[in-house]
Short mmCIF file of C-alpha atoms and ligand atoms in Angstrom, two decimals:
data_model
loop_
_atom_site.label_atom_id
_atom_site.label_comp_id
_atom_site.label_asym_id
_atom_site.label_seq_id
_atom_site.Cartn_x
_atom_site.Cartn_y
_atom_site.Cartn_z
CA UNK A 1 0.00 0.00 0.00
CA UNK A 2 1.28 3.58 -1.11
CA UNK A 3 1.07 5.91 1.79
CA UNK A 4 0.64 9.36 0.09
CA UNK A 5 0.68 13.00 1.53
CA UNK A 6 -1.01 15.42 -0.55
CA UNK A 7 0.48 19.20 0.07
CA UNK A 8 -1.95 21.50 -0.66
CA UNK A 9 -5.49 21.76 -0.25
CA UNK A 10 -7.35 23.92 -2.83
CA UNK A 11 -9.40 23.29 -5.75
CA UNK A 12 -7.03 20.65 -7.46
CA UNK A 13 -5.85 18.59 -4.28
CA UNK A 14 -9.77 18.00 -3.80
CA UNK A 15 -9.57 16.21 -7.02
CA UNK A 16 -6.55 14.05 -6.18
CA UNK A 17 -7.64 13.14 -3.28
CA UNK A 18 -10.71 11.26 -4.54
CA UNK A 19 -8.27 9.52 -7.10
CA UNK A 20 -5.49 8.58 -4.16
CA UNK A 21 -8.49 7.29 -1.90
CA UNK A 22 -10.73 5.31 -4.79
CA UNK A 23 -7.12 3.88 -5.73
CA UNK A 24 -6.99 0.33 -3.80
CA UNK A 25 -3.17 0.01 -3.61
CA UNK A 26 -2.45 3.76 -2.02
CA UNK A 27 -3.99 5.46 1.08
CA UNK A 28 -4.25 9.41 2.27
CA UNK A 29 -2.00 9.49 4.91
CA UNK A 30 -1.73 13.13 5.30
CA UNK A 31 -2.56 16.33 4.03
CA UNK A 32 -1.34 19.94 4.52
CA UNK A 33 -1.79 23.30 3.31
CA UNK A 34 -0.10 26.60 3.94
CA UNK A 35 -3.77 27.68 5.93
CA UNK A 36 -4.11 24.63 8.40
CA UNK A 37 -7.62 24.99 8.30
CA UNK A 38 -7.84 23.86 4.47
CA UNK A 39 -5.85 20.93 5.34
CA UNK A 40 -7.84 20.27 8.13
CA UNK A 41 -11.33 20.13 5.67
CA UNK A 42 -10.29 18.15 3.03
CA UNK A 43 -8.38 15.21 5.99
CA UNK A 44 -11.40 15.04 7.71
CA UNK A 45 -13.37 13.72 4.54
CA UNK A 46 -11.11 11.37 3.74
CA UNK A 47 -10.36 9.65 7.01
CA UNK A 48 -6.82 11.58 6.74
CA UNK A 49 -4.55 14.02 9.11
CA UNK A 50 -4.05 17.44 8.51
CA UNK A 51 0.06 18.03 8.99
CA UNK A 52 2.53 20.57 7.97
CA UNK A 53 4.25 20.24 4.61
CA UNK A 54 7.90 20.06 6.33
CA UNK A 55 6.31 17.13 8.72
CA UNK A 56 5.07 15.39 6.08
CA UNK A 57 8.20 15.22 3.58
CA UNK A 58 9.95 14.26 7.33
CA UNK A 59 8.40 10.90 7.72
CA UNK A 60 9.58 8.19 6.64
CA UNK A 61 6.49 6.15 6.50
CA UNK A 62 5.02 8.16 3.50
CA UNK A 63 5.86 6.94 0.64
CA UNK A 64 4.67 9.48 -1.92
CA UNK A 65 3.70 13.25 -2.16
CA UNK A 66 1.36 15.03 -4.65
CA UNK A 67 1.82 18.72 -4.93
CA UNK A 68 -1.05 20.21 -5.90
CA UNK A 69 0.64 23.73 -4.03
CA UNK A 70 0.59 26.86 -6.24
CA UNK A 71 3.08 26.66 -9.15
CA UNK A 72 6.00 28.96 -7.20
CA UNK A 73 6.47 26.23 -4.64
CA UNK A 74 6.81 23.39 -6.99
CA UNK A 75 10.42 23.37 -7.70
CA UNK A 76 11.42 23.56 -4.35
CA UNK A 77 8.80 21.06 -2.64
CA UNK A 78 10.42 18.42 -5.32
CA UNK A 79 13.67 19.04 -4.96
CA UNK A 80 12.80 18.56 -0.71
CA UNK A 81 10.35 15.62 -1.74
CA UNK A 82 13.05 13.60 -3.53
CA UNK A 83 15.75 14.42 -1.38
CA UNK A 84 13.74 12.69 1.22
CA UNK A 85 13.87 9.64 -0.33
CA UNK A 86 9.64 10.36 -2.25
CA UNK A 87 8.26 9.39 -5.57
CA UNK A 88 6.40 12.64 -6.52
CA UNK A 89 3.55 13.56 -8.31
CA UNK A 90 3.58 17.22 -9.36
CA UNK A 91 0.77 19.35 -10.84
CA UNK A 92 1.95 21.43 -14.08
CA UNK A 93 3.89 23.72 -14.59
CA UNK A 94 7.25 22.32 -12.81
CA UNK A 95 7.70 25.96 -12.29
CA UNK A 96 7.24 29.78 -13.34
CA UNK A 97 11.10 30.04 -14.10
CA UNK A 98 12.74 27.45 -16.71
CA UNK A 99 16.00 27.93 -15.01
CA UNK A 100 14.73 27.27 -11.72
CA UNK A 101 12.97 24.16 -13.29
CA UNK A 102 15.91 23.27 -14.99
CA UNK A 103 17.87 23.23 -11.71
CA UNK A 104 14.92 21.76 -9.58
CA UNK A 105 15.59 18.56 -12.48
CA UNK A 106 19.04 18.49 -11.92
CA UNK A 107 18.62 17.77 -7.81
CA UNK A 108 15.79 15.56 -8.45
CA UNK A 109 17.78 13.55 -11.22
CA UNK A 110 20.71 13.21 -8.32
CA UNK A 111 18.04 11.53 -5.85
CA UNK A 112 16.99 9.01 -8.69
CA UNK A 113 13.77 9.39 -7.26
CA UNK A 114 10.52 8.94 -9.93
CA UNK A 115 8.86 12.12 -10.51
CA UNK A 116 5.97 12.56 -12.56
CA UNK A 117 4.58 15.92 -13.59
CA UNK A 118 0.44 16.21 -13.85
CA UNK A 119 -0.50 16.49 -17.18
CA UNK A 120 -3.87 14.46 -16.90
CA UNK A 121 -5.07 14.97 -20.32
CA UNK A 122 -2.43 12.45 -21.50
CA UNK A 123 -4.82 10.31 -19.68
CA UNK A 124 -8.08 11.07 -21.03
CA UNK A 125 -9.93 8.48 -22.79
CA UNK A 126 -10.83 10.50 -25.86
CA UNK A 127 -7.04 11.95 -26.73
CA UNK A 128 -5.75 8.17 -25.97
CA UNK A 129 -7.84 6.59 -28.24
CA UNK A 130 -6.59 9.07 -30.99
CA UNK A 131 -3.12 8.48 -30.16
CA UNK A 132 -3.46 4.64 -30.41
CA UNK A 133 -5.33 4.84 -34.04
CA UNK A 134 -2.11 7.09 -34.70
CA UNK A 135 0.52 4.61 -33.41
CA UNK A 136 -1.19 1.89 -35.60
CA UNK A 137 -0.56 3.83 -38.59
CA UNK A 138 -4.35 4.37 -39.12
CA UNK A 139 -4.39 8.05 -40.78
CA UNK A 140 -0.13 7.32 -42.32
CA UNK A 141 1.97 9.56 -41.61
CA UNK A 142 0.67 12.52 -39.54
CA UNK A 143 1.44 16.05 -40.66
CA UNK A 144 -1.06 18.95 -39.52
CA UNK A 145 -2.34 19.11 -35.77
CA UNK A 146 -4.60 21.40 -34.27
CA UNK A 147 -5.77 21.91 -30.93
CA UNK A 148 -8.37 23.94 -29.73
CA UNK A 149 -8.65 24.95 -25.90
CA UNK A 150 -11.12 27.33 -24.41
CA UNK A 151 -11.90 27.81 -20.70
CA UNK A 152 -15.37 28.51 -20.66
CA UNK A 153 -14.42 32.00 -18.47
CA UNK A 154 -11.44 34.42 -17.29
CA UNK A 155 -10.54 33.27 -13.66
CA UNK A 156 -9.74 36.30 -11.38
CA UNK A 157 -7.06 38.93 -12.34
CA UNK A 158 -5.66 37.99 -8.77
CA UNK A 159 -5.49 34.76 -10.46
CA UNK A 160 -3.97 35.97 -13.67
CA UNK A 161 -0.91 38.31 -11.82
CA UNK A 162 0.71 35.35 -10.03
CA UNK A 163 -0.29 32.49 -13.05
CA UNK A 164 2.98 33.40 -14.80
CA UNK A 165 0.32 34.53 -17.53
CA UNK A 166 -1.52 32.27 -20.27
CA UNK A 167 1.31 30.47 -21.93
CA UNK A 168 2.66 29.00 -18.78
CA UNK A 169 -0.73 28.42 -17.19
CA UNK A 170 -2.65 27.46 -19.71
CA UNK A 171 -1.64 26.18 -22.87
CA UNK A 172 1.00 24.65 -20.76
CA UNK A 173 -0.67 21.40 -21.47
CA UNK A 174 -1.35 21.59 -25.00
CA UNK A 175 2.37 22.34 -25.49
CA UNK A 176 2.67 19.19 -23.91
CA UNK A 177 -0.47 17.22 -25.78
CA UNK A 178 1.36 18.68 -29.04
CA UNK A 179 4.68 16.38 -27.52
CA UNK A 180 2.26 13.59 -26.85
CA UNK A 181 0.74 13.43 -30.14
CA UNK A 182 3.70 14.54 -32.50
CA UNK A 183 6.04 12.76 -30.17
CA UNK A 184 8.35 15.28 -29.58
CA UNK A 185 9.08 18.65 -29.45
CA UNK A 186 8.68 21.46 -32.50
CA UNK A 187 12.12 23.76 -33.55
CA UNK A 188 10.17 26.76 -33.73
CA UNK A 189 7.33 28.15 -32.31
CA UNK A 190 5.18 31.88 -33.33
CA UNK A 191 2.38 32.86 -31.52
CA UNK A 192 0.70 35.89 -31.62
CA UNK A 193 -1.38 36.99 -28.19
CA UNK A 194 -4.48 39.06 -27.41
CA UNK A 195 -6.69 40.74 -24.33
CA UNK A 196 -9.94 40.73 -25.98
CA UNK A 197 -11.76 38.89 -23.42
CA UNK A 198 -11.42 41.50 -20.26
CA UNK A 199 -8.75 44.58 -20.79
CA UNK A 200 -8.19 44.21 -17.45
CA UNK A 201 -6.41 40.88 -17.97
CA UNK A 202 -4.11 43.23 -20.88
CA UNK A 203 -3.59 45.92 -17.97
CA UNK A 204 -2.24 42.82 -15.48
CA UNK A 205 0.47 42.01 -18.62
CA UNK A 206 -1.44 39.22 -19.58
CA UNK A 207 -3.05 37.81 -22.72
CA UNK A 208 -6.75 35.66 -22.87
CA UNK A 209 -6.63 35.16 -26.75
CA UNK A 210 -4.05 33.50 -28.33
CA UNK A 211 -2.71 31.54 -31.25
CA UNK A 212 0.51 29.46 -31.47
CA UNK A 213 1.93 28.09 -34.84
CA UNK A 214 5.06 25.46 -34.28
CA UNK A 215 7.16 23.83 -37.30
CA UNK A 216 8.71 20.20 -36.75
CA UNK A 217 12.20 19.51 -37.88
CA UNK A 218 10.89 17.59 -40.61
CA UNK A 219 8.29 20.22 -41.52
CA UNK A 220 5.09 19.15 -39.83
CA UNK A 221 3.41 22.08 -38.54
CA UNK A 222 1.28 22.14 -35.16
CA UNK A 223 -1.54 24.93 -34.57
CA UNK A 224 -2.66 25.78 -31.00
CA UNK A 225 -6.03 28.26 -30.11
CA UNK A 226 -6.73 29.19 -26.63
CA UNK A 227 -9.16 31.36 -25.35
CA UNK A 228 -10.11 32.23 -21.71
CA UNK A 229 -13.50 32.94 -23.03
CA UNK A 230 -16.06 30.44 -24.99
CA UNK A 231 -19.73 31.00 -23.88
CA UNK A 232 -20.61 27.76 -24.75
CA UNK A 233 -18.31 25.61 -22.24
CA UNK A 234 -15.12 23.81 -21.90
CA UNK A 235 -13.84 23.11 -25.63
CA UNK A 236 -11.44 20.46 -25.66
CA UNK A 237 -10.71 19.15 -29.34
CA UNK A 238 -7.93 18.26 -30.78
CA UNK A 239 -7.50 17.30 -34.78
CA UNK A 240 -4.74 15.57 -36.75
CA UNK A 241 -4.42 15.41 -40.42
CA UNK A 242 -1.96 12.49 -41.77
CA UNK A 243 -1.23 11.40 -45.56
CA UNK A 244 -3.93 8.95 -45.17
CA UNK A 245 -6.43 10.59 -43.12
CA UNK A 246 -7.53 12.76 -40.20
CA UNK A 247 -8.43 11.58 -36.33
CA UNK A 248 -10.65 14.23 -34.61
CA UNK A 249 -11.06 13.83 -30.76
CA UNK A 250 -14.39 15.75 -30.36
CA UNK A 251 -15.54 17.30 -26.68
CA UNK A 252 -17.53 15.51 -24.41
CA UNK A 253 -21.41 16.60 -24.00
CA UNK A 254 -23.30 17.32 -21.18
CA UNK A 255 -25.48 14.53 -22.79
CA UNK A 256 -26.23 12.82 -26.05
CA UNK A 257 -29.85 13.75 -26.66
CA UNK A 258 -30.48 16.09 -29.74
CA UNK A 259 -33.45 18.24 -30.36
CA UNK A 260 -35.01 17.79 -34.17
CA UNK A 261 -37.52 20.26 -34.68
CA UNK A 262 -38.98 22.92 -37.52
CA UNK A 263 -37.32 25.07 -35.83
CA UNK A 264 -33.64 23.42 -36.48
CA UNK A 265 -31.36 21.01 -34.68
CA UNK A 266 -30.10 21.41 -31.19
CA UNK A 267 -27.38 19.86 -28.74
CA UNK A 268 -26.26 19.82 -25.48
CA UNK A 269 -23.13 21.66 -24.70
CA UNK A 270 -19.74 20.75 -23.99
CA UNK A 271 -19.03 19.80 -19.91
CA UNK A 272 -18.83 23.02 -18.22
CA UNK A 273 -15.02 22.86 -17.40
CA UNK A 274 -11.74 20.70 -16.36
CA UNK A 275 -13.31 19.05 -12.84
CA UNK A 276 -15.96 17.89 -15.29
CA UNK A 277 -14.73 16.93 -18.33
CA UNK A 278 -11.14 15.42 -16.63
CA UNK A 279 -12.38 13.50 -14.04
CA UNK A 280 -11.79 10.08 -15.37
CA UNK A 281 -8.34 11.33 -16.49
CA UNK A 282 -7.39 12.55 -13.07
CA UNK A 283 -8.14 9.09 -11.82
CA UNK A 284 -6.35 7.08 -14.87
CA UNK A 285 -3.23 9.44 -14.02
CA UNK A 286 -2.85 8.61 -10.68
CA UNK A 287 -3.37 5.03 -11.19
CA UNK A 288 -0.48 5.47 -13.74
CA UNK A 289 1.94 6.65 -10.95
CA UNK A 290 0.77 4.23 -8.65
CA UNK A 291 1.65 1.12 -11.32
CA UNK A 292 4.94 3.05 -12.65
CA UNK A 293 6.35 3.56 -8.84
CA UNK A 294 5.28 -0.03 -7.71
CA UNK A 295 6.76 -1.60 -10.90
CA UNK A 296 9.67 0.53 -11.01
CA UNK A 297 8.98 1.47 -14.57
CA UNK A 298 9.57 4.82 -16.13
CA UNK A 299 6.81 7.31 -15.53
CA UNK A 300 4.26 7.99 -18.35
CA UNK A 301 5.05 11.25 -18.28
CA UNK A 302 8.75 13.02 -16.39
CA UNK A 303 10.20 15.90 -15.52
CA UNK A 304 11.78 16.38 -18.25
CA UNK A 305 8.68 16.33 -20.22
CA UNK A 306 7.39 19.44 -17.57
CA UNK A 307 10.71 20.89 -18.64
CA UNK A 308 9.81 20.93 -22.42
CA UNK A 309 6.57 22.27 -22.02
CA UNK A 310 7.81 24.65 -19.75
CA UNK A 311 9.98 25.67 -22.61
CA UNK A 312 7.82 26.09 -25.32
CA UNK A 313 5.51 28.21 -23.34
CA UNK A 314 8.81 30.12 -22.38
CA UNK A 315 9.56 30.87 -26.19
CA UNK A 316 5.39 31.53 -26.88
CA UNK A 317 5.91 34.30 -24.60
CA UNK A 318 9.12 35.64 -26.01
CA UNK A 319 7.86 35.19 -29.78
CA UNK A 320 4.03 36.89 -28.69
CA UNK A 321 6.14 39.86 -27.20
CA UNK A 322 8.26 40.20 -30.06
CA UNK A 323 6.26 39.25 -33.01
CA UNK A 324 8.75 37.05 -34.46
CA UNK A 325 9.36 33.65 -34.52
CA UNK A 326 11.54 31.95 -31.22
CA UNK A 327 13.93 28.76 -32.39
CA UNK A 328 12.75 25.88 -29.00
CA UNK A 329 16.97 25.70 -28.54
CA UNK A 330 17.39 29.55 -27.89
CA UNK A 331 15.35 29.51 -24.94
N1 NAD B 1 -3.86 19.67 -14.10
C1 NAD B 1 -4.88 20.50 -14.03
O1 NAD B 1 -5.87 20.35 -14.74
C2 NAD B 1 -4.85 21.63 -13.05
C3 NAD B 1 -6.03 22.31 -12.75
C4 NAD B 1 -5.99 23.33 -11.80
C5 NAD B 1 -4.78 23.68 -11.20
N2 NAD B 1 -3.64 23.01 -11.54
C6 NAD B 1 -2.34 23.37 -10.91
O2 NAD B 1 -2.40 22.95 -9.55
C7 NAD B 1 -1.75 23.90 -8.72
C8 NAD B 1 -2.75 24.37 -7.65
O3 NAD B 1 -3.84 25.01 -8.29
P1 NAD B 1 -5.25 25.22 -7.56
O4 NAD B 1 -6.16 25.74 -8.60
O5 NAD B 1 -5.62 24.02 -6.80
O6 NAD B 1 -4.85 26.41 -6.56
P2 NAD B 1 -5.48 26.75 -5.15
O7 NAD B 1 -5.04 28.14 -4.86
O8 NAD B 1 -6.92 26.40 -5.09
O9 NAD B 1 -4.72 25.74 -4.15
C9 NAD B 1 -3.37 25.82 -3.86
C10 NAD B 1 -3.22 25.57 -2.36
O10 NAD B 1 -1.83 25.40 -2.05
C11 NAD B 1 -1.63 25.95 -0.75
N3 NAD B 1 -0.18 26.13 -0.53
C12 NAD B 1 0.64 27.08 -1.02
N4 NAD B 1 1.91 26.84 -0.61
C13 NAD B 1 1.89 25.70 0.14
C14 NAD B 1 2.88 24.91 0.81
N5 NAD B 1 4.17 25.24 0.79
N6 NAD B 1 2.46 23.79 1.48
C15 NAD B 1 1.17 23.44 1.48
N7 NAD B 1 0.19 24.15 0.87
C16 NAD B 1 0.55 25.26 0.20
C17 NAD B 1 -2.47 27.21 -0.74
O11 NAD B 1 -2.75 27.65 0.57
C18 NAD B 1 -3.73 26.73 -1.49
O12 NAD B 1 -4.72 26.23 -0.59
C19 NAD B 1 -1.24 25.02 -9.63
O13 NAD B 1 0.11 24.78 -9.91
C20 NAD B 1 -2.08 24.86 -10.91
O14 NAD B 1 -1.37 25.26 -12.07
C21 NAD B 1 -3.66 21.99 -12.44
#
């Protein structure tokens, strides 16, 4: 049995907890937050402890810790994690900084402790099953992707100040579903950004709109669209044209039921956001970690992966504040 402390105890860690708990081969053994009283609340519905962080990476016993912390504690609660002898599980990004991520890799590397960085839509069902008809060779060779990713609404500009701004917070993990799906990283990347959405997002030195073009070494090309903004829900989708084909991974409905009348044809719309359309995928990622650190084998997605991401949304940022194009090895 896994005996897991989860640090932190806001909107995300309620998430993992469920998936550590439903998860027959770990157990909540702690959880801590830097307001006691959050840790406190989420413990006492799982049959858990509330304890401080530093107690927590101190005992022995546990075998694992999830960070779900804000992202400017990550680097340093893995490098303490993994130095303490932990497997870790840490939410995206591995950091705000790529140097300080690139240094938080190079301690955790020395430990030779597994760490696995949260991208859960890896693990959803839909983007899977595209990747497997891909593998099989179903659509040849693939050449053109495109994701699309809207949040169905801004979050706070509280939020937005300390996020380390769209590219880092956001399309973080389609930089890293682009990886996934093209298996490996692009040369260049372009991307042109916007504060249509709420000026007040522009005045914080942010952007909500934003477009990212990326060219492979071999010439395949990858679009990404985000938006803070879609009235219409969560829209997940993600498209890939090959030489023989195209695979479209289409968002998930509130339900199937469709209206036929004189009047036209209506749908449902898309699950309202992450908690709702990632549930499963939270789940399937933890049990993931669970298999990888009680097999010993690699985990489905490292550090160094985080790092990559990390580094395309670095060179995003560059190339939407410059307006020109930013080569992946310059940054
Ligand atoms: N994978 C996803 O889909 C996903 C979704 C949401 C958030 N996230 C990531 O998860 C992280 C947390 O996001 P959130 O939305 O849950 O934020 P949140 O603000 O709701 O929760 C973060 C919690 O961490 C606590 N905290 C800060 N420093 C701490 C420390 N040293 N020890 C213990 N607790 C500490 C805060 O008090 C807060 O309660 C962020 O890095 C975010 O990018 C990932």
């Amino acid at each position: 049995m896994l005996k897991v402390g989860l640090l932190g105890a806001g909107r995300i860690a309620g998430v993992h907890a469920i998936a550590i708990s439903s998860n027959t081969g770990s157990t909540l053994a702690a959880v801590s937050d830097y307001f006691p009283e959050n840790a406190e609340k989420l413990a006492a519905q799982y049959g858990s402890a509330a304890r401080s962080t530093e107690d927590i990476i101190a005992d022995d016993s546990i075998d694992a810790v999830l960070i779900a912390t804000s992202t400017d504690t990550h680097s340093d609660l893995i490098e303490a994690a993994t130095q303490a002898g932990k497997a870790v599980l840490c939410e995206k990004p591995v950091d705000l900084s790529l140097d300080r991520a690139r240094a938080c890799q190079k301690v955790a590397d020395k430990t030779g402790k597994p760490v696995m960085i949260g991208f859960n839509r890896r693990f959803d069902p839909n983007f899977g099953a595209l990747k497997v008809a891909l593998k099989a060779g179903e659509i040849g060779k693939p050449e053109l992707l495109a994701i699309t990713s809207f949040d169905p609404a801004p979050p706070p500009v509280e939020y937005i100040k300390v996020s380390g701004g769209l590219f880092r917070d956001m399309m973080i993990h389609d930089f890293d579903m682009s990886s996934f799906i093209m298996g490996e990283a692009p040369v260049s990347v372009m991307a042109a950004g916007s504060s249509i959405v709420d000026p007040e997002i522009g005045a914080a030195g942010d952007v909500d709109t934003a477009v990212v073009t990326m060219t492979y070494a071999d010439g395949r090309i990858a679009v990404i669209k985000n938006s803070r903004r879609a009235v219409y829900g969560y829209d997940q989708r993600v498209e890939l044209l090959g030489s023989e084909g195209l695979l479209q991974a289409q968002n998930m409905l509130e339900n199937t039921v469709v209206k036929s009348t004189a009047d036209g044809v209506t749908g449902a719309k898309p699950t309202y956001f992450f908690l709702e359309r990632y549930m499963p995928a939270y789940s399937a990622e933890w049990n993931a970690f669970v298999e990888a650190v009680n097999s010993g084998a690699p985990m489905p997605v490292t550090l160094a992966d985080g790092i990559t991401a990390l580094a395309m949304a670095e060179a995003a940022t560059r190339s939407a504040q410059t307006g020109s194009p930013v080569r992946l090895e310059d940054v």
